[in-house]
Short mmCIF file of C-alpha atoms and ligand atoms in Angstrom, two decimals:
data_model
loop_
_atom_site.label_atom_id
_atom_site.label_comp_id
_atom_site.label_asym_id
_atom_site.label_seq_id
_atom_site.Cartn_x
_atom_site.Cartn_y
_atom_site.Cartn_z
CA MET A 1 -6.33 -25.92 -14.31
CA ASN A 2 -2.66 -25.43 -15.22
CA ASN A 3 0.01 -28.13 -15.12
CA THR A 4 1.69 -26.98 -11.94
CA LEU A 5 -1.58 -27.13 -10.05
CA SER A 6 -2.63 -30.57 -11.22
CA HIS A 7 0.88 -31.72 -10.36
CA ILE A 8 0.39 -30.38 -6.82
CA LEU A 9 -2.97 -32.07 -6.35
CA GLU A 10 -1.64 -35.40 -7.62
CA ASN A 11 1.31 -35.25 -5.25
CA LYS A 12 0.69 -38.17 -2.86
CA SER A 13 2.79 -36.64 -0.10
CA LEU A 14 0.73 -33.42 -0.01
CA ASN A 15 -0.65 -32.96 3.50
CA ALA A 16 -4.46 -33.45 3.71
CA ASP A 17 -5.08 -29.93 5.10
CA PHE A 18 -3.21 -28.32 2.23
CA LYS A 19 -4.94 -30.54 -0.33
CA LYS A 20 -8.32 -29.42 1.01
CA ILE A 21 -7.27 -25.76 0.89
CA ALA A 22 -5.94 -26.16 -2.66
CA GLU A 23 -9.22 -27.76 -3.78
CA LYS A 24 -11.19 -24.90 -2.26
CA VAL A 25 -9.01 -22.24 -3.89
CA ILE A 26 -9.15 -23.93 -7.28
CA GLY A 27 -12.93 -24.23 -6.95
CA GLY A 28 -13.21 -20.51 -6.16
CA GLU A 29 -14.29 -21.15 -2.58
CA ARG A 30 -13.28 -18.84 0.30
CA ILE A 31 -10.86 -20.25 2.89
CA THR A 32 -11.46 -19.83 6.63
CA ALA A 33 -9.28 -17.93 9.11
CA GLU A 34 -8.06 -21.27 10.56
CA GLU A 35 -7.04 -22.42 7.08
CA GLY A 36 -5.30 -19.07 6.52
CA ILE A 37 -3.22 -19.57 9.67
CA ARG A 38 -2.42 -23.16 8.62
CA LEU A 39 -1.03 -21.87 5.31
CA PHE A 40 1.94 -20.32 7.11
CA ASP A 41 3.22 -23.91 7.60
CA ALA A 42 3.06 -24.70 3.87
CA ASP A 43 5.97 -24.72 1.41
CA LEU A 44 6.65 -21.56 -0.51
CA SER A 45 6.37 -23.38 -3.85
CA PHE A 46 2.88 -24.65 -2.96
CA LEU A 47 1.75 -21.17 -1.87
CA GLY A 48 3.28 -19.61 -4.97
CA SER A 49 1.41 -21.98 -7.30
CA LEU A 50 -1.94 -21.27 -5.65
CA ALA A 51 -1.38 -17.51 -5.48
CA ASN A 52 -0.21 -17.38 -9.09
CA PHE A 53 -3.27 -19.39 -10.18
CA ILE A 54 -5.55 -16.75 -8.59
CA ARG A 55 -3.45 -13.88 -9.91
CA GLU A 56 -3.62 -15.16 -13.48
CA LYS A 57 -7.33 -15.97 -13.19
CA LYS A 58 -8.07 -12.41 -12.06
CA HIS A 59 -5.49 -10.44 -14.05
CA GLN A 60 -3.80 -12.76 -16.55
CA ASN A 61 -0.28 -11.43 -17.08
CA PHE A 62 -1.17 -7.79 -16.55
CA THR A 63 1.05 -5.91 -14.13
CA TYR A 64 0.06 -2.40 -13.20
CA PHE A 65 2.03 0.65 -12.22
CA ASN A 66 1.18 4.31 -11.94
CA ARG A 67 2.95 7.59 -12.31
CA ASN A 68 2.58 9.60 -9.14
CA ILE A 69 4.37 12.03 -6.92
CA HIS A 70 4.50 12.04 -3.15
CA ILE A 71 4.04 15.18 -1.11
CA GLU A 72 5.03 14.87 2.54
CA PRO A 73 4.09 18.15 4.21
CA THR A 74 5.89 17.34 7.49
CA ASN A 75 7.54 14.57 9.49
CA ILE A 76 6.68 16.17 12.79
CA CYS A 77 4.21 13.92 14.53
CA VAL A 78 2.24 13.97 17.75
CA PHE A 79 2.30 10.16 17.86
CA ASP A 80 5.11 7.83 18.81
CA CYS A 81 4.88 4.59 16.82
CA LYS A 82 7.74 2.33 17.88
CA PHE A 83 8.51 1.17 14.32
CA CYS A 84 8.66 4.63 12.80
CA SER A 85 12.05 5.99 11.75
CA TYR A 86 10.54 8.92 9.98
CA SER A 87 8.67 10.99 12.48
CA LYS A 88 10.19 13.50 14.77
CA LEU A 89 8.22 13.94 17.93
CA LEU A 90 6.85 17.36 18.47
CA LYS A 91 9.27 17.93 21.31
CA HIS A 92 12.24 17.34 18.93
CA LYS A 93 10.91 19.78 16.40
CA THR A 94 14.34 21.09 15.39
CA GLU A 95 15.12 17.81 13.58
CA GLY A 96 11.89 17.69 11.60
CA TRP A 97 10.72 19.42 8.44
CA GLU A 98 7.61 21.43 7.73
CA LEU A 99 6.80 22.43 4.18
CA SER A 100 4.90 25.66 3.84
CA GLU A 101 1.81 25.83 1.69
CA GLU A 102 3.86 27.75 -0.88
CA ASP A 103 6.61 25.03 -0.92
CA ILE A 104 3.93 22.45 -1.73
CA ILE A 105 2.32 24.60 -4.39
CA GLN A 106 5.72 25.20 -5.98
CA LYS A 107 6.36 21.44 -6.13
CA MET A 108 2.98 20.98 -7.78
CA GLU A 109 3.73 23.75 -10.31
CA LYS A 110 6.88 21.81 -11.28
CA TYR A 111 4.67 18.88 -12.31
CA LYS A 112 2.01 20.99 -14.00
CA ASP A 113 2.78 19.62 -17.46
CA GLN A 114 4.23 16.22 -16.53
CA PRO A 115 2.36 13.01 -17.33
CA ILE A 116 1.52 12.05 -13.75
CA THR A 117 -1.99 10.96 -12.85
CA GLU A 118 -1.85 10.95 -9.03
CA VAL A 119 -0.56 12.97 -6.12
CA HIS A 120 -0.17 11.04 -2.87
CA ILE A 121 -0.18 13.36 0.17
CA VAL A 122 0.73 11.88 3.58
CA GLY A 123 2.98 12.77 6.45
CA GLY A 124 3.37 13.06 10.17
CA VAL A 125 0.46 14.26 12.26
CA HIS A 126 1.26 17.92 12.86
CA PRO A 127 -0.92 19.68 15.45
CA LYS A 128 -1.02 22.93 13.48
CA MET A 129 -1.91 21.49 10.07
CA GLY A 130 -5.60 20.85 10.46
CA LEU A 131 -8.64 19.89 8.43
CA HIS A 132 -9.29 23.33 6.94
CA TYR A 133 -5.61 23.91 6.11
CA PHE A 134 -5.49 20.63 4.19
CA ALA A 135 -8.87 21.17 2.51
CA ASN A 136 -7.59 24.49 1.18
CA LEU A 137 -4.29 22.89 0.10
CA ILE A 138 -6.11 20.24 -1.91
CA LYS A 139 -8.21 22.94 -3.54
CA ARG A 140 -5.03 24.75 -4.60
CA VAL A 141 -3.46 21.52 -5.92
CA LYS A 142 -6.58 20.91 -8.01
CA GLU A 143 -6.48 24.50 -9.35
CA ILE A 144 -3.04 23.71 -10.80
CA ARG A 145 -3.97 20.24 -12.08
CA PRO A 146 -7.79 19.81 -12.18
CA ASP A 147 -7.34 16.37 -13.78
CA ILE A 148 -5.07 14.90 -11.10
CA HIS A 149 -6.28 12.26 -8.64
CA VAL A 150 -5.62 13.31 -5.04
CA LYS A 151 -5.00 10.29 -2.79
CA ALA A 152 -4.45 11.79 0.62
CA PHE A 153 -4.19 11.27 4.39
CA THR A 154 -4.10 8.00 6.26
CA ALA A 155 -6.92 7.19 8.66
CA VAL A 156 -4.49 8.17 11.45
CA GLU A 157 -4.17 11.70 10.08
CA LEU A 158 -7.90 11.87 9.40
CA GLU A 159 -8.91 10.75 12.90
CA TYR A 160 -6.71 13.48 14.42
CA MET A 161 -7.93 16.17 11.97
CA CYS A 162 -11.59 15.38 12.64
CA ARG A 163 -11.09 15.22 16.42
CA LYS A 164 -9.32 18.61 16.48
CA ALA A 165 -11.90 20.21 14.18
CA LYS A 166 -14.69 18.69 16.32
CA VAL A 167 -16.45 17.13 13.35
CA SER A 168 -17.60 13.57 12.70
CA PHE A 169 -15.62 11.37 10.29
CA GLU A 170 -18.43 11.79 7.79
CA GLU A 171 -18.38 15.58 8.04
CA GLY A 172 -14.57 15.77 7.86
CA LEU A 173 -14.34 13.47 4.84
CA SER A 174 -17.18 15.32 3.10
CA ILE A 175 -15.32 18.63 3.52
CA LEU A 176 -12.12 17.13 2.07
CA LYS A 177 -14.07 15.52 -0.77
CA SER A 178 -15.80 18.77 -1.65
CA HIS A 179 -12.35 20.42 -1.90
CA GLY A 180 -11.07 17.77 -4.30
CA GLN A 181 -9.80 14.75 -2.33
CA ASP A 182 -10.57 11.63 -4.36
CA SER A 183 -9.39 8.67 -2.29
CA LEU A 184 -7.51 7.47 0.81
CA PRO A 185 -4.17 5.66 0.93
CA GLY A 186 -3.87 2.52 3.03
CA GLY A 187 -1.43 3.59 5.74
CA GLY A 188 -1.85 3.52 9.48
CA ALA A 189 -3.48 0.09 9.59
CA GLU A 190 -0.35 -1.66 10.95
CA ILE A 191 -1.81 -4.67 12.82
CA PHE A 192 -5.40 -4.54 14.03
CA ASP A 193 -4.98 -6.98 16.92
CA GLU A 194 -5.44 -4.71 19.94
CA GLN A 195 -2.64 -6.25 22.01
CA ILE A 196 0.00 -5.98 19.27
CA ARG A 197 -1.23 -2.50 18.37
CA ALA A 198 -0.84 -1.41 21.99
CA GLU A 199 2.77 -2.60 21.90
CA ILE A 200 3.84 -1.03 18.62
CA CYS A 201 1.67 2.09 18.24
CA ASN A 202 -0.18 2.69 21.44
CA ASP A 203 -1.27 6.28 21.02
CA LYS A 204 -2.70 6.59 17.52
CA CYS A 205 -6.16 5.79 16.14
CA SER A 206 -7.63 2.45 17.14
CA SER A 207 -8.28 -0.40 14.74
CA GLU A 208 -11.99 0.22 15.09
CA GLN A 209 -11.55 3.90 14.13
CA TRP A 210 -9.31 2.96 11.16
CA LEU A 211 -12.00 0.65 9.83
CA GLU A 212 -14.79 3.14 10.54
CA ILE A 213 -12.97 5.91 8.62
CA HIS A 214 -12.50 3.66 5.58
CA GLU A 215 -16.11 2.47 5.77
CA THR A 216 -17.28 6.10 5.89
CA ALA A 217 -15.06 7.04 2.95
CA HIS A 218 -16.48 4.15 0.91
CA LYS A 219 -20.00 5.25 1.78
CA LEU A 220 -19.15 8.73 0.45
CA GLY A 221 -17.83 7.25 -2.80
CA MET A 222 -14.13 7.60 -1.96
CA PRO A 223 -12.22 4.36 -2.59
CA SER A 224 -9.19 3.40 -0.53
CA ASN A 225 -6.31 0.99 -0.02
CA ALA A 226 -5.32 -1.05 3.02
CA THR A 227 -1.85 -1.87 4.35
CA MET A 228 -0.53 -4.42 6.85
CA LEU A 229 2.80 -4.04 8.65
CA TYR A 230 4.37 -7.50 8.96
CA GLY A 231 7.63 -9.02 10.12
CA HIS A 232 8.05 -7.68 13.67
CA ILE A 233 6.43 -9.10 16.86
CA GLU A 234 3.26 -10.42 15.25
CA GLU A 235 2.37 -14.07 14.68
CA PRO A 236 0.49 -15.65 11.75
CA LYS A 237 -2.81 -15.49 13.71
CA HIS A 238 -2.47 -11.68 13.95
CA LEU A 239 -1.86 -11.34 10.21
CA ILE A 240 -4.90 -13.45 9.40
CA ASP A 241 -7.04 -11.56 11.94
CA HIS A 242 -5.95 -8.32 10.24
CA MET A 243 -6.82 -9.62 6.79
CA ASN A 244 -10.09 -11.07 8.05
CA ARG A 245 -11.28 -7.71 9.41
CA LEU A 246 -10.48 -6.14 6.04
CA ARG A 247 -12.11 -8.97 4.10
CA ASN A 248 -15.30 -8.53 6.19
CA LEU A 249 -15.40 -4.77 5.56
CA GLN A 250 -14.79 -5.30 1.86
CA ASP A 251 -17.77 -7.71 1.74
CA LYS A 252 -19.86 -4.84 3.07
CA THR A 253 -18.58 -1.89 1.01
CA GLN A 254 -16.49 -3.10 -1.95
CA GLY A 255 -14.58 0.17 -1.53
CA PHE A 256 -11.01 -1.18 -1.29
CA ASN A 257 -8.89 -1.34 -4.41
CA THR A 258 -5.58 -2.68 -3.21
CA PHE A 259 -4.01 -4.59 -0.36
CA ILE A 260 -0.40 -3.61 0.40
CA PRO A 261 1.64 -5.74 2.83
CA LEU A 262 4.51 -3.60 4.16
CA LYS A 263 7.66 -5.27 5.43
CA PHE A 264 8.92 -3.91 8.75
CA ARG A 265 12.38 -2.33 8.31
CA ASN A 266 14.48 -1.94 11.41
CA GLY A 267 16.71 1.04 10.65
CA ASP A 268 16.91 3.72 13.30
CA ASN A 269 13.68 3.20 15.24
CA GLN A 270 12.59 1.95 18.66
CA MET A 271 12.22 -1.61 17.30
CA SER A 272 15.70 -1.77 15.74
CA HIS A 273 16.60 -4.76 17.92
CA ILE A 274 14.08 -6.91 16.00
CA PRO A 275 15.70 -8.68 13.03
CA GLU A 276 14.06 -8.24 9.64
CA VAL A 277 12.34 -11.25 8.09
CA SER A 278 13.71 -13.10 5.05
CA VAL A 279 12.66 -12.80 1.41
CA ILE A 280 11.02 -16.23 1.80
CA ARG A 281 8.75 -14.75 4.47
CA ASP A 282 7.99 -11.74 2.24
CA LEU A 283 6.89 -14.03 -0.58
CA LYS A 284 4.83 -16.20 1.78
CA VAL A 285 3.00 -13.12 3.09
CA TYR A 286 2.24 -11.96 -0.46
CA ALA A 287 1.03 -15.39 -1.53
CA ILE A 288 -1.16 -15.93 1.55
CA SER A 289 -2.58 -12.42 1.16
CA ARG A 290 -3.59 -13.24 -2.41
CA ILE A 291 -5.17 -16.52 -1.35
CA PHE A 292 -6.99 -15.18 1.71
CA MET A 293 -8.12 -11.75 0.45
CA ASP A 294 -10.39 -13.15 -2.22
CA ASN A 295 -12.46 -9.97 -2.51
CA PHE A 296 -9.57 -7.52 -2.93
CA PRO A 297 -8.99 -6.95 -6.64
CA HIS A 298 -5.32 -5.91 -6.39
CA LEU A 299 -2.21 -6.88 -4.43
CA LYS A 300 0.63 -4.39 -4.45
CA ALA A 301 4.34 -4.76 -3.77
CA TYR A 302 5.78 -1.43 -2.78
CA TRP A 303 9.15 -1.79 -4.49
CA PRO A 304 11.05 1.01 -2.73
CA MET A 305 10.56 -1.01 0.45
CA ILE A 306 11.42 -4.56 -0.62
CA GLY A 307 13.72 -3.67 -3.50
CA ARG A 308 13.24 -4.15 -7.22
CA ASN A 309 14.49 -7.77 -7.28
CA THR A 310 12.04 -9.05 -4.67
CA ALA A 311 9.30 -6.95 -6.29
CA GLN A 312 10.04 -8.71 -9.58
CA ILE A 313 9.86 -12.17 -7.98
CA SER A 314 6.66 -11.21 -6.11
CA LEU A 315 4.91 -11.05 -9.50
CA SER A 316 4.89 -14.87 -9.39
CA TYR A 317 3.52 -14.94 -5.82
CA GLY A 318 0.20 -13.18 -6.30
CA VAL A 319 1.28 -9.56 -6.78
CA ASN A 320 -0.17 -7.71 -9.80
CA ASP A 321 0.84 -4.13 -9.04
CA ILE A 322 4.14 -2.37 -8.46
CA ASP A 323 3.85 1.07 -6.99
CA GLY A 324 5.52 4.23 -8.08
CA THR A 325 7.64 5.36 -10.95
CA ILE A 326 8.92 8.82 -11.38
CA ASP A 327 10.17 10.96 -8.55
CA ASP A 328 8.74 8.67 -5.92
CA THR A 329 10.34 10.71 -3.21
CA THR A 330 8.78 9.31 -0.06
CA LYS A 331 11.21 9.31 2.83
CA ILE A 332 9.27 7.00 5.15
CA TYR A 333 11.17 3.93 3.98
CA SER A 334 14.60 5.23 3.12
CA MET A 335 14.78 6.51 6.69
CA ALA A 336 13.90 3.04 8.01
CA GLY A 337 16.72 1.38 6.04
CA ALA A 338 14.64 0.24 3.06
CA GLU A 339 16.21 -1.56 0.13
CA GLU A 340 16.02 1.46 -2.15
CA GLN A 341 17.63 4.59 -0.77
CA SER A 342 16.65 6.84 -3.66
CA PRO A 343 13.42 5.25 -4.80
CA SER A 344 12.96 6.51 -8.30
CA LEU A 345 12.71 4.51 -11.52
CA SER A 346 12.10 5.84 -15.00
CA THR A 347 9.05 4.47 -16.77
CA GLN A 348 11.33 2.62 -19.17
CA GLN A 349 13.18 0.93 -16.28
CA LEU A 350 9.94 -0.12 -14.63
CA VAL A 351 8.50 -1.46 -17.89
CA GLU A 352 11.67 -3.49 -18.49
CA LEU A 353 11.62 -4.83 -14.95
CA ILE A 354 8.08 -6.14 -15.55
CA LYS A 355 8.80 -7.47 -19.05
CA ASN A 356 11.94 -9.28 -17.89
CA VAL A 357 9.74 -11.66 -15.90
CA LYS A 358 7.36 -12.14 -18.83
CA ARG A 359 4.56 -9.99 -17.47
CA HIS A 360 2.55 -7.42 -19.40
CA PRO A 361 3.10 -3.82 -18.18
CA ILE A 362 0.15 -1.47 -18.00
CA GLU A 363 0.25 2.08 -16.75
CA ARG A 364 -2.93 2.68 -14.73
CA ASP A 365 -4.57 5.57 -12.97
CA THR A 366 -5.42 5.33 -9.25
CA VAL A 367 -8.63 3.41 -9.85
CA TYR A 368 -7.09 1.01 -12.38
CA ASN A 369 -8.26 2.49 -15.65
CA THR A 370 -5.64 1.80 -18.31
CA VAL A 371 -3.61 4.89 -19.16
CA LYS A 372 -1.19 3.12 -21.53
CA ASP A 373 -0.40 -0.43 -22.55
CA TYR A 374 3.39 -0.83 -22.73
CA ASN A 375 3.58 -4.42 -23.90
CA ASN A 376 4.54 -3.62 -27.47
CA PHE A 377 5.73 -0.10 -26.89
CA VAL A 378 9.22 0.70 -28.12
CA PHE A 379 10.90 3.51 -26.25
CA GLU A 380 12.60 6.16 -28.31
CA LYS A 381 15.00 8.78 -27.11
CA LYS A 382 12.26 11.39 -26.83
CA ASP A 383 10.28 9.15 -24.43
CA VAL A 384 13.14 8.81 -22.00
CA LYS A 385 12.70 11.89 -19.94
CA SER A 386 14.53 12.61 -16.76
CA TYR A 387 12.71 14.59 -14.10
O1 LIG B 1 1.35 3.15 8.08
C1 LIG B 1 6.37 3.18 8.88
C2 LIG B 1 4.66 2.08 7.32
C3 LIG B 1 3.02 3.30 6.33
C4 LIG B 1 7.94 1.68 8.84
O2 LIG B 1 -2.02 3.38 -0.19
C5 LIG B 1 6.90 1.30 7.96
O3 LIG B 1 -1.01 3.31 -2.10
C6 LIG B 1 8.03 -0.60 7.43
O4 LIG B 1 0.80 3.36 3.95
N1 LIG B 1 9.06 -0.32 8.27
C7 LIG B 1 2.74 4.54 5.49
N2 LIG B 1 6.95 0.16 7.25
C8 LIG B 1 2.94 4.30 3.99
C9 LIG B 1 1.74 3.71 3.31
C10 LIG B 1 1.67 3.54 1.83
C11 LIG B 1 2.83 3.43 1.07
C12 LIG B 1 2.71 3.27 -0.32
C13 LIG B 1 1.49 3.23 -0.93
C14 LIG B 1 0.34 3.36 -0.17
C15 LIG B 1 -0.99 3.35 -0.85
C16 LIG B 1 0.42 3.50 1.22
O5 LIG B 1 4.42 3.06 6.34
C17 LIG B 1 2.69 3.35 7.79
C18 LIG B 1 3.51 2.19 8.32
O6 LIG B 1 2.78 0.99 8.22
N3 LIG B 1 5.95 2.23 8.03
N4 LIG B 1 7.59 2.85 9.38
C19 LIG B 1 9.06 0.81 8.98
N5 LIG B 1 10.05 1.06 9.83
FE1 LIG B 2 3.49 9.45 13.17
FE2 LIG B 2 2.80 7.85 11.12
FE3 LIG B 2 5.29 7.70 12.16
FE4 LIG B 2 3.19 6.80 13.56
S1 LIG B 2 3.93 5.96 11.56
S2 LIG B 2 4.85 8.13 14.36
S3 LIG B 2 1.59 8.23 12.98
S4 LIG B 2 4.41 9.47 11.10
#
């Protein structure tokens, strides 16, 4: 046990509930949902010490990042999530964008010889871009870069694609897999509590369907991530219920790699009247996620959303992964007023950001194999490439 932790346990004024939780965590025992909810009343420093203890036990100082590109085929969407600043409803089509298959292929060609290991394809749910269109697109992407990992389509997009194509989730995912899709991103989860979901995203896939799609993907050998949208109308009990449903599924399948809490940003959407939560709340959510989600190997801070400074601090509150480096051109956050309006960092900048807080930077692929250890790497002019 490290010094900070023994100091915490010896602190006579530590509340009995928190002492019990700390003892469980230090002993490697799972905490209950009630204890998870109780943790929202604890001090940030206490949560940080526990979360950091787990983080260092699982991953030492290692901090992962990957080099990926985002392809967003369209922002036209049949759904109407109240928090979304990105989508343009079908009826407002003139304001949206639609990339043609050739536009996407051209973008891919641009990265043919670049050292990226992943392409992340997600977007709005367009009624004309269906299962077979996307299966063919993935096949073409793989023809250009057979080695690249294709992480594509949230459960929301997948539910719609399968429904329209009149196939089961298993059939739809098998078709995509056979064309080259390797894994699923974690989007669309939002908050699983049915009442909150009905208020913020009434018309898209249900929580049950989201979980079923990920379970099916895991069964087919496709790993995935899971997100959680926090900081709007939800309460601690809804966050813990969300994490608990994921923790239960992970017990069953072990198919999740990474948990990604996403901070609600209030720019230009139907929930703009709701104030954004503080950095203290962000760090609490990261720390509690690390403590509660004991069977999720990785906890990711999506830096374009919370900004590089908070992302750096989050590395002491349980986080062991910072997403995205080069040309991370997703628009979903910049349009919602995210911290980073042009979310792109060079590898050197990201490595320095990690090293500045005394962590050990490792470039990973999507499934956390080490691509390159940057701890003792010295950048030379030829390594600093602008894209
Ligand atoms: O599901 C939309 C979120 C998600 C807002 O798996 C918003 O590696 C905050 O899931 N404020 C999509 N969040 C993005 C996503 C993702 C991102 C990075 C990595 C991975 C991964 C997945 O974006 C949506 C929704 O929860 N979102 N609008 C907003 N105003
Ligand atoms: Fe469509 Fe996704 Fe935006 Fe919801 S969050 S409106 S599903 S693009």
